[in-house]
Coordinates of C-alpha atoms in Angstrom, one line a residue:
M1 CA -39.3 8.9 15.7
M2 CA -36.4 6.6 16.5
G3 CA -35.4 6.4 12.8
M4 CA -35.5 10.2 12.6
C5 CA -33.3 10.5 15.7
K6 CA -30.8 8.1 14.1
R7 CA -30.8 10.1 10.9
V8 CA -30.2 13.3 12.7
K9 CA -27.4 11.7 14.7
R10 CA -25.8 10.5 11.5
E11 CA -26.0 14.0 9.9
E12 CA -24.5 15.5 13.0
T13 CA -21.7 12.9 13.0
T14 CA -20.9 13.6 9.3
Q15 CA -20.9 17.4 10.0
E16 CA -18.6 16.9 13.0
R17 CA -16.2 14.9 10.9
F18 CA -16.1 17.6 8.3
N19 CA -15.3 20.2 10.9
R20 CA -12.7 18.0 12.5
M21 CA -10.9 17.4 9.2
T22 CA -10.9 21.1 8.1
Q23 CA -10.4 22.9 11.4
T24 CA -8.3 20.8 13.7
P25 CA -4.6 21.9 13.8
V26 CA -2.8 20.1 11.0
K27 CA 0.0 18.5 13.0
K28 CA -2.4 17.1 15.6
L29 CA -4.8 15.9 12.9
V30 CA -2.2 14.2 10.8
C31 CA -0.6 12.4 13.8
T32 CA -4.0 11.3 15.1
L33 CA -4.9 9.7 11.7
A34 CA -1.4 8.4 11.1
V35 CA -1.0 6.4 14.4
P36 CA -3.6 3.8 13.5
T37 CA -2.4 3.5 9.9
I38 CA 1.3 3.2 11.0
I39 CA 0.3 0.4 13.3
S40 CA -1.7 -1.3 10.6
M41 CA 1.2 -1.0 8.1
L42 CA 3.8 -2.3 10.6
V43 CA 1.7 -5.2 11.7
T44 CA 0.9 -6.1 8.0
S45 CA 4.6 -6.0 7.1
F46 CA 5.4 -8.0 10.2
Y47 CA 3.1 -10.8 9.2
N48 CA 4.5 -10.7 5.7
M49 CA 7.9 -11.2 7.3
A50 CA 6.4 -13.9 9.5
D51 CA 5.6 -16.0 6.4
T52 CA 9.3 -15.6 5.3
F53 CA 10.5 -16.5 8.8
F54 CA 8.4 -19.6 9.3
V55 CA 8.9 -20.8 5.7
G56 CA 12.6 -20.2 6.1
R57 CA 12.6 -23.1 8.6
I58 CA 11.7 -25.4 5.7
G59 CA 14.6 -24.5 3.4
T60 CA 16.2 -22.0 1.0
S61 CA 14.1 -23.0 -2.0
A62 CA 10.9 -22.6 0.1
T63 CA 12.0 -19.1 1.1
G64 CA 12.6 -18.3 -2.5
A65 CA 9.1 -19.5 -3.3
V66 CA 7.6 -16.9 -0.9
G67 CA 9.6 -14.2 -2.7
V68 CA 8.4 -15.5 -6.1
V69 CA 4.7 -15.6 -5.2
F70 CA 5.0 -12.2 -3.4
S71 CA 4.9 -10.6 -6.8
L72 CA 1.5 -12.2 -7.4
M73 CA 0.3 -10.9 -4.1
A74 CA 1.5 -7.5 -5.2
V75 CA -0.7 -7.7 -8.3
I76 CA -3.7 -8.5 -6.2
Q77 CA -2.8 -5.6 -3.9
A78 CA -2.3 -3.4 -7.0
I79 CA -5.9 -4.0 -8.1
G80 CA -7.2 -3.4 -4.6
F81 CA -5.2 -0.2 -4.2
T82 CA -6.3 1.0 -7.6
F83 CA -10.0 0.8 -6.7
G84 CA -9.4 1.6 -3.1
H85 CA -7.2 4.7 -3.6
G86 CA -9.2 5.8 -6.7
S87 CA -12.5 5.7 -5.0
G88 CA -11.1 6.8 -1.6
N89 CA -9.4 9.9 -3.0
Y90 CA -12.7 10.9 -4.7
V91 CA -14.7 10.2 -1.6
S92 CA -12.5 12.4 0.6
R93 CA -12.8 15.3 -1.8
A94 CA -16.5 14.8 -2.1
L95 CA -16.9 14.8 1.7
G96 CA -14.8 18.0 1.7
R97 CA -17.5 19.5 -0.7
Q98 CA -20.2 17.8 1.5
D99 CA -21.5 15.8 -1.5
M100 CA -22.8 12.7 0.3
E101 CA -24.8 11.3 -2.7
N102 CA -21.8 10.9 -5.0
A103 CA -19.6 9.8 -2.1
S104 CA -22.0 7.0 -1.4
R105 CA -22.1 5.9 -5.1
M106 CA -18.4 5.9 -5.3
V107 CA -17.9 3.8 -2.2
S108 CA -20.1 1.0 -3.5
T109 CA -18.8 1.2 -7.1
G110 CA -15.2 0.8 -6.0
F111 CA -16.0 -2.1 -3.7
F112 CA -18.1 -4.2 -6.1
S113 CA -15.8 -3.5 -9.1
A114 CA -12.8 -4.7 -7.1
L115 CA -14.6 -7.8 -6.0
F116 CA -15.5 -8.8 -9.6
F117 CA -12.0 -8.0 -10.9
G118 CA -10.4 -10.1 -8.2
A119 CA -12.6 -13.0 -9.2
G120 CA -11.4 -12.7 -12.7
V121 CA -7.7 -12.8 -11.6
S122 CA -8.5 -15.9 -9.5
V123 CA -10.1 -17.8 -12.4
L124 CA -7.4 -17.0 -14.9
G125 CA -4.5 -17.6 -12.5
L126 CA -5.8 -21.0 -11.5
I127 CA -6.2 -22.0 -15.1
F128 CA -2.7 -21.0 -16.1
L129 CA -1.0 -21.8 -12.7
D130 CA 2.2 -23.4 -13.9
P131 CA 3.1 -20.9 -16.6
L132 CA 2.2 -18.1 -14.1
V133 CA 4.7 -19.2 -11.4
R134 CA 7.4 -19.7 -14.1
I135 CA 6.8 -16.1 -15.3
L136 CA 7.0 -14.9 -11.7
G137 CA 10.6 -16.2 -11.7
A138 CA 10.4 -19.7 -10.2
T139 CA 13.4 -21.9 -10.9
P140 CA 12.9 -25.7 -11.3
T141 CA 13.8 -26.3 -7.6
I142 CA 11.5 -23.5 -6.4
L143 CA 8.6 -24.4 -8.7
P144 CA 6.9 -27.1 -6.6
Y145 CA 6.8 -24.8 -3.5
A146 CA 5.7 -21.8 -5.5
R147 CA 2.9 -23.8 -7.2
G148 CA 1.3 -24.8 -3.9
Y149 CA 1.6 -21.3 -2.4
A150 CA 0.2 -19.5 -5.4
A151 CA -2.9 -21.8 -5.8
Y152 CA -4.3 -20.9 -2.4
I153 CA -3.5 -17.2 -2.7
L154 CA -5.4 -17.1 -6.0
L155 CA -8.5 -18.7 -4.2
G156 CA -8.6 -15.7 -1.9
A157 CA -8.0 -13.1 -4.6
P158 CA -11.6 -11.8 -4.8
Y159 CA -12.0 -10.9 -1.1
M160 CA -8.4 -10.0 -0.7
T161 CA -8.8 -7.3 -3.4
A162 CA -12.0 -6.1 -1.8
T163 CA -10.3 -5.9 1.6
F164 CA -7.7 -3.4 0.3
V165 CA -10.6 -1.3 -1.0
L166 CA -12.5 -1.3 2.3
N167 CA -9.4 -0.5 4.2
N168 CA -8.5 2.5 2.1
Q169 CA -12.1 3.8 1.8
L170 CA -12.4 3.9 5.6
R171 CA -9.1 5.7 5.9
F172 CA -10.1 8.4 3.4
Q173 CA -13.3 8.9 5.3
G174 CA -11.3 9.7 8.4
S175 CA -12.0 6.3 10.1
A176 CA -8.5 5.2 10.4
M177 CA -9.2 3.4 13.7
Y178 CA -11.8 1.1 12.1
A179 CA -9.4 0.3 9.3
M180 CA -6.7 -0.5 11.9
V181 CA -8.8 -2.9 13.8
G182 CA -9.7 -4.9 10.6
V183 CA -6.2 -5.1 9.4
I184 CA -4.6 -6.0 12.7
S185 CA -7.1 -8.7 13.5
G186 CA -6.3 -10.5 10.3
A187 CA -2.5 -10.0 10.7
V188 CA -2.4 -11.3 14.3
L189 CA -4.4 -14.3 13.2
N190 CA -2.1 -14.9 10.3
I191 CA 1.0 -15.0 12.6
A192 CA -0.8 -17.4 14.9
L193 CA -1.9 -19.7 12.1
D194 CA 1.4 -19.9 10.2
P195 CA 3.2 -22.3 12.5
L196 CA 0.0 -24.3 13.0
F197 CA -0.6 -25.0 9.3
I198 CA 3.1 -25.2 8.3
F199 CA 4.4 -27.5 11.1
T200 CA 1.6 -28.9 13.2
F201 CA -0.6 -29.9 10.2
R202 CA 2.6 -30.5 8.1
L203 CA 1.3 -28.5 5.1
G204 CA 4.6 -26.7 4.5
V205 CA 4.6 -23.7 2.1
S206 CA 0.9 -24.3 1.3
G207 CA 0.1 -24.0 5.0
A208 CA 1.5 -20.5 5.0
A209 CA -0.8 -19.6 2.1
I210 CA -3.8 -21.1 3.8
A211 CA -3.1 -19.1 6.9
T212 CA -2.9 -16.0 4.8
I213 CA -6.2 -16.4 3.0
I214 CA -8.1 -17.3 6.2
S215 CA -6.7 -14.2 8.0
Q216 CA -7.5 -12.0 5.0
F217 CA -11.1 -13.3 5.0
I218 CA -11.5 -12.4 8.7
S219 CA -10.1 -8.9 7.9
F220 CA -12.6 -8.6 5.0
C221 CA -15.6 -9.4 7.3
I222 CA -14.5 -7.0 10.0
L223 CA -13.9 -4.1 7.5
L224 CA -17.2 -4.8 5.8
Y225 CA -19.0 -4.6 9.2
A226 CA -17.0 -1.4 10.1
S227 CA -18.3 0.3 6.9
S228 CA -21.8 0.1 8.3
R229 CA -20.9 1.7 11.6
R230 CA -22.1 5.3 12.6
G231 CA -20.5 8.0 10.5
N232 CA -19.2 5.7 7.7
I233 CA -20.7 5.3 4.3
R234 CA -22.5 1.9 3.9
I235 CA -21.8 -0.5 1.0
R236 CA -25.1 -1.0 -0.9
W237 CA -25.8 -2.8 -4.1
R238 CA -28.3 -0.2 -5.1
D239 CA -25.5 2.5 -5.0
F240 CA -23.3 0.4 -7.3
T241 CA -23.0 2.8 -10.4
P242 CA -20.9 1.2 -13.1
K243 CA -20.7 4.4 -15.2
W244 CA -17.7 5.8 -17.0
A245 CA -17.9 9.0 -15.0
F246 CA -17.1 7.1 -11.8
Y247 CA -14.5 4.8 -13.4
R248 CA -12.7 7.8 -14.8
E249 CA -12.4 9.2 -11.3
I250 CA -11.2 5.8 -10.0
L251 CA -8.6 5.6 -12.7
R252 CA -7.5 9.2 -12.2
G253 CA -7.0 8.6 -8.5
G254 CA -6.1 4.9 -8.6
L255 CA -3.7 4.5 -11.5
P256 CA -0.7 5.9 -9.6
S257 CA -1.3 3.1 -7.1
F258 CA -1.7 0.6 -9.9
W259 CA 1.6 1.7 -11.4
R260 CA 3.3 1.7 -8.1
Q261 CA 2.1 -1.7 -7.0
G262 CA 1.8 -3.3 -10.4
L263 CA 5.3 -2.2 -11.4
A264 CA 6.5 -3.4 -8.0
S265 CA 5.2 -6.8 -8.9
V266 CA 6.9 -6.7 -12.3
A267 CA 10.1 -5.5 -10.7
T268 CA 10.0 -8.4 -8.2
M269 CA 9.7 -10.8 -11.2
C270 CA 12.6 -9.1 -12.8
L271 CA 14.5 -9.2 -9.6
N272 CA 14.0 -12.9 -9.3
L273 CA 15.0 -13.5 -12.9
A274 CA 18.1 -11.3 -12.4
A275 CA 19.0 -13.1 -9.2
G276 CA 18.4 -16.5 -10.8
P277 CA 21.9 -16.9 -12.4
F278 CA 23.5 -16.4 -9.0
G279 CA 21.5 -19.3 -7.4
D280 CA 18.7 -19.9 -5.0
A281 CA 20.7 -18.1 -2.3
A282 CA 20.6 -14.9 -4.2
I283 CA 16.8 -15.2 -4.8
A284 CA 16.2 -15.9 -1.1
A285 CA 18.5 -13.1 0.1
M286 CA 16.9 -10.5 -2.1
S287 CA 13.5 -11.7 -1.1
I288 CA 14.4 -11.2 2.6
V289 CA 15.8 -7.8 1.9
S290 CA 12.6 -6.8 0.0
R291 CA 10.4 -7.9 3.0
V292 CA 12.6 -6.1 5.5
G293 CA 12.6 -3.0 3.3
M294 CA 8.9 -3.1 3.0
F295 CA 8.7 -3.3 6.8
A296 CA 11.0 -0.3 7.2
G297 CA 9.0 1.6 4.6
S298 CA 5.6 0.7 6.1
A299 CA 5.9 3.3 8.9
L300 CA 6.6 5.9 6.3
I301 CA 3.6 4.8 4.2
G302 CA 1.4 4.7 7.2
F303 CA 2.4 8.2 8.2
G304 CA 1.6 9.3 4.6
Q305 CA -1.8 7.6 4.8
G306 CA -2.6 9.8 7.8
F307 CA -1.8 12.8 5.5
Q308 CA -4.0 11.7 2.6
P309 CA -7.5 12.2 4.1
V310 CA -6.3 15.5 5.5
C311 CA -5.1 16.5 2.1
G312 CA -8.3 15.3 0.3
F313 CA -10.8 16.8 2.7
N314 CA -9.0 20.2 2.7
F315 CA -8.4 20.2 -1.0
G316 CA -12.1 19.6 -1.6
A317 CA -12.9 22.4 1.0
K318 CA -10.4 24.7 -0.8
R319 CA -8.2 25.0 2.3
Y320 CA -5.0 24.8 0.2
D321 CA -3.0 26.4 3.0
R322 CA -3.7 23.3 5.2
V323 CA -2.8 21.0 2.3
L324 CA 0.6 22.7 2.0
E325 CA 1.2 22.8 5.7
S326 CA 0.4 19.1 6.2
F327 CA 2.6 18.1 3.2
W328 CA 5.7 19.9 4.5
F329 CA 5.1 18.6 8.0
C330 CA 5.1 15.0 6.8
V331 CA 8.2 15.4 4.6
K332 CA 10.2 16.8 7.5
V333 CA 9.1 14.2 10.1
S334 CA 9.6 11.4 7.6
A335 CA 13.1 12.5 6.6
V336 CA 14.3 12.5 10.2
F337 CA 12.7 9.1 10.9
L338 CA 14.2 7.4 7.8
M339 CA 17.7 8.9 8.4
T340 CA 17.6 7.3 11.9
L341 CA 16.3 4.0 10.6
A342 CA 18.9 3.9 7.8
V343 CA 21.8 4.2 10.3
V344 CA 20.5 1.5 12.5
S345 CA 19.8 -0.9 9.6
F346 CA 23.2 -0.3 8.0
I347 CA 24.9 -1.2 11.2
G348 CA 22.7 -4.2 12.1
A349 CA 22.2 -5.6 8.6
P350 CA 24.1 -9.0 9.3
Q351 CA 22.1 -9.5 12.4
I352 CA 18.8 -8.8 10.6
M353 CA 19.7 -11.4 7.9
R354 CA 20.6 -14.0 10.5
V355 CA 17.1 -13.9 11.9
F356 CA 15.8 -15.4 8.7
R357 CA 18.6 -17.7 7.5
K358 CA 21.2 -18.0 10.2
E359 CA 22.7 -21.3 8.8
D360 CA 23.1 -20.1 5.2
L361 CA 26.2 -17.9 5.0
D362 CA 25.7 -17.1 1.3
V363 CA 22.2 -15.7 1.9
I364 CA 23.5 -13.6 4.8
E365 CA 26.4 -12.1 2.9
I366 CA 24.4 -11.3 -0.3
G367 CA 21.5 -9.8 1.8
T368 CA 23.8 -7.8 4.1
W369 CA 25.3 -5.8 1.4
A370 CA 22.1 -5.3 -0.5
M371 CA 20.5 -4.0 2.6
R372 CA 23.4 -1.6 3.3
F373 CA 23.3 -0.2 -0.1
Q374 CA 19.6 0.5 0.1
C375 CA 20.1 2.3 3.5
L376 CA 22.2 4.9 1.7
T377 CA 19.2 6.2 -0.3
L378 CA 16.5 5.4 2.2
P379 CA 16.0 9.0 3.5
L380 CA 15.1 10.1 -0.1
S381 CA 11.9 8.1 0.2
A382 CA 10.5 10.8 2.5
W383 CA 10.2 13.2 -0.5
I384 CA 9.3 10.4 -3.0
V385 CA 6.4 8.9 -1.0
M386 CA 4.9 12.2 0.2
S387 CA 5.1 13.8 -3.2
N388 CA 3.3 10.8 -4.8
M389 CA 0.6 10.8 -2.1
L390 CA 0.0 14.6 -2.5
T391 CA -0.3 14.5 -6.3
Q392 CA -2.5 11.4 -6.2
T393 CA -4.9 12.6 -3.5
I394 CA -5.6 16.0 -5.1
G395 CA -6.4 14.3 -8.4
Y396 CA -3.3 15.1 -10.5
G397 CA -3.4 11.6 -11.9
F398 CA -1.0 11.8 -14.8
R399 CA 1.8 13.4 -12.8
A400 CA 1.2 11.2 -9.9
S401 CA 1.4 8.1 -12.1
F402 CA 4.7 9.4 -13.6
V403 CA 6.3 9.7 -10.1
A404 CA 4.8 6.4 -9.0
A405 CA 6.2 4.6 -12.1
G406 CA 9.7 6.0 -11.5
R407 CA 11.0 3.9 -8.6
Q408 CA 9.8 0.5 -9.7
G409 CA 9.3 1.0 -13.4
L410 CA 11.2 3.7 -15.2
F411 CA 14.4 3.1 -13.3
L412 CA 14.5 -0.2 -11.3
I413 CA 13.5 -2.6 -14.1
P414 CA 16.1 -1.3 -16.6
A415 CA 18.7 -1.3 -13.9
L416 CA 17.9 -5.0 -13.2
F417 CA 18.7 -5.8 -16.8
V418 CA 21.9 -3.8 -17.0
L419 CA 23.7 -3.7 -13.7
P420 CA 23.8 -7.4 -12.8
V421 CA 25.1 -8.2 -16.3
R422 CA 27.8 -5.6 -16.1
F423 CA 28.8 -5.8 -12.4
G424 CA 27.6 -9.3 -11.3
I425 CA 26.1 -9.8 -7.9
R426 CA 27.2 -6.3 -6.8
G427 CA 25.2 -4.8 -9.6
L428 CA 22.2 -6.7 -8.4
Q429 CA 22.6 -5.2 -5.0
W430 CA 23.0 -1.6 -6.4
C431 CA 19.8 -1.7 -8.5
Q432 CA 17.3 -0.4 -5.9
P433 CA 19.4 2.5 -4.5
V434 CA 20.2 3.7 -8.0
A435 CA 16.4 3.7 -8.8
D436 CA 15.7 5.6 -5.6
A437 CA 18.2 8.3 -6.4
L438 CA 16.8 8.8 -9.9
T439 CA 13.2 8.8 -8.7
F440 CA 14.0 11.5 -6.1
V441 CA 15.3 13.8 -8.9
L442 CA 12.2 13.0 -11.1
G443 CA 9.8 13.7 -8.1
A444 CA 11.5 17.0 -7.4
V445 CA 11.1 18.2 -11.0
I446 CA 7.4 17.3 -11.1
V447 CA 6.2 18.2 -7.6
L448 CA 7.9 21.5 -7.1
G449 CA 5.7 22.9 -9.9
I450 CA 2.5 21.5 -8.2
L451 CA 3.5 23.0 -4.9
K452 CA 3.8 26.4 -6.6
E453 CA 0.3 26.0 -8.0
L454 CA -1.1 25.2 -4.6
K455 CA 0.6 28.2 -3.1
G456 CA -1.0 30.4 -5.7
K457 CA -4.5 28.8 -5.0
A458 CA -4.0 29.3 -1.3
A459 CA -3.3 33.0 -1.8
E460 CA -6.5 33.3 -4.0
A461 CA -8.6 31.4 -1.4
D462 CA -7.5 33.7 1.4
K463 CA -9.2 36.5 -0.4
E464 CA -12.5 34.6 -0.5
P465 CA -14.9 34.2 2.4
R466 CA -14.7 30.7 3.9
N467 CA -17.7 28.4 4.4
V468 CA -17.3 27.1 7.9
A469 CA -20.2 25.0 9.1

């Protein structure tokens, strides 16, 4: 009897969630889901900057090492986001169709596949550690620091990859609060452990990496536990279904994330290589600007992640009118936020740089102008990010991948090979804003057509009777 009651309660919870996601006013729903994800993204970015801050107390080469290995962490994140977004996008649409069986299979398939893939990265990376950090852009002075940092990060790669999957799957199920608790717990722990391992235990740069993998493991455990809580889909080995039909869906929904994150990693390597001829100060400065830029963009991404489950559920339920309403709401709010942030950051760029390397005037000068140039195109990211999230969530994989590849791949990487050679350090500082402007144009060309398609589907759906449970 008790088991039956639990089953009924679970069924009622699942139905209530479906009703909430498809009937709650869009603005209220997006904001409710976005607040936990914004907090998660801000805290995550803050602890990424904490590594840079504490390691910055060691020296310029050590700070450069964090920037070099950051591209390796971006690869691990890319794998996790590929399986997490790929499976999560499918799950949100399946829940919108009320297809619990395939949703359950996809959750377990995405989780275990990421765990195994992360283990492969760990083994290969440790075997070829020295060549790897050189490819990532380590100079001879940075190499010793980068080697120690990367080795520990690679040890944590399997569960770090799976952590990204769990976080995204919970979000796409509408459980943003559970995801937030898991992420913030690890982030706060990381910030606390950084000075302990770096300075108290005298482990230097390696201490920062140890703090990171310990905190990520705690996040992994919390998120795994959260996936078994009421209303969420449990991770079960028996539901692991390594079939092409599921992997095709994972690739369709996850490849945009892979291109976005993977190319970000490649772009970071290219950035380090392009900055190398200008010295360790340039590498350190661009590393700091990248971390600060990621922090600034994290609120935007968190807001967009509040949009994604709304988009997926309602697309699956054929509520195209709600998909369009939520998209335009997010674009408008994001544009206003980024414009305000750009003005503040442009004015305060020197002060921001001094927080990290107050005694190195070269780092401050190079980073100040790089940050200011990026502020000029920062508001364009409102359209770029939301367009990419829309196309990815509704399953338009190819077009989503094209938009995702634009900012870090199609435009930034070529710019890094051309502009610094032609214009020196100033060209290096111009690369990211030039890439942003070109990606905005590309996104407009691609996504305006998709919005027109959705508007047509919304008109057709209005003529059909709606299935409201």
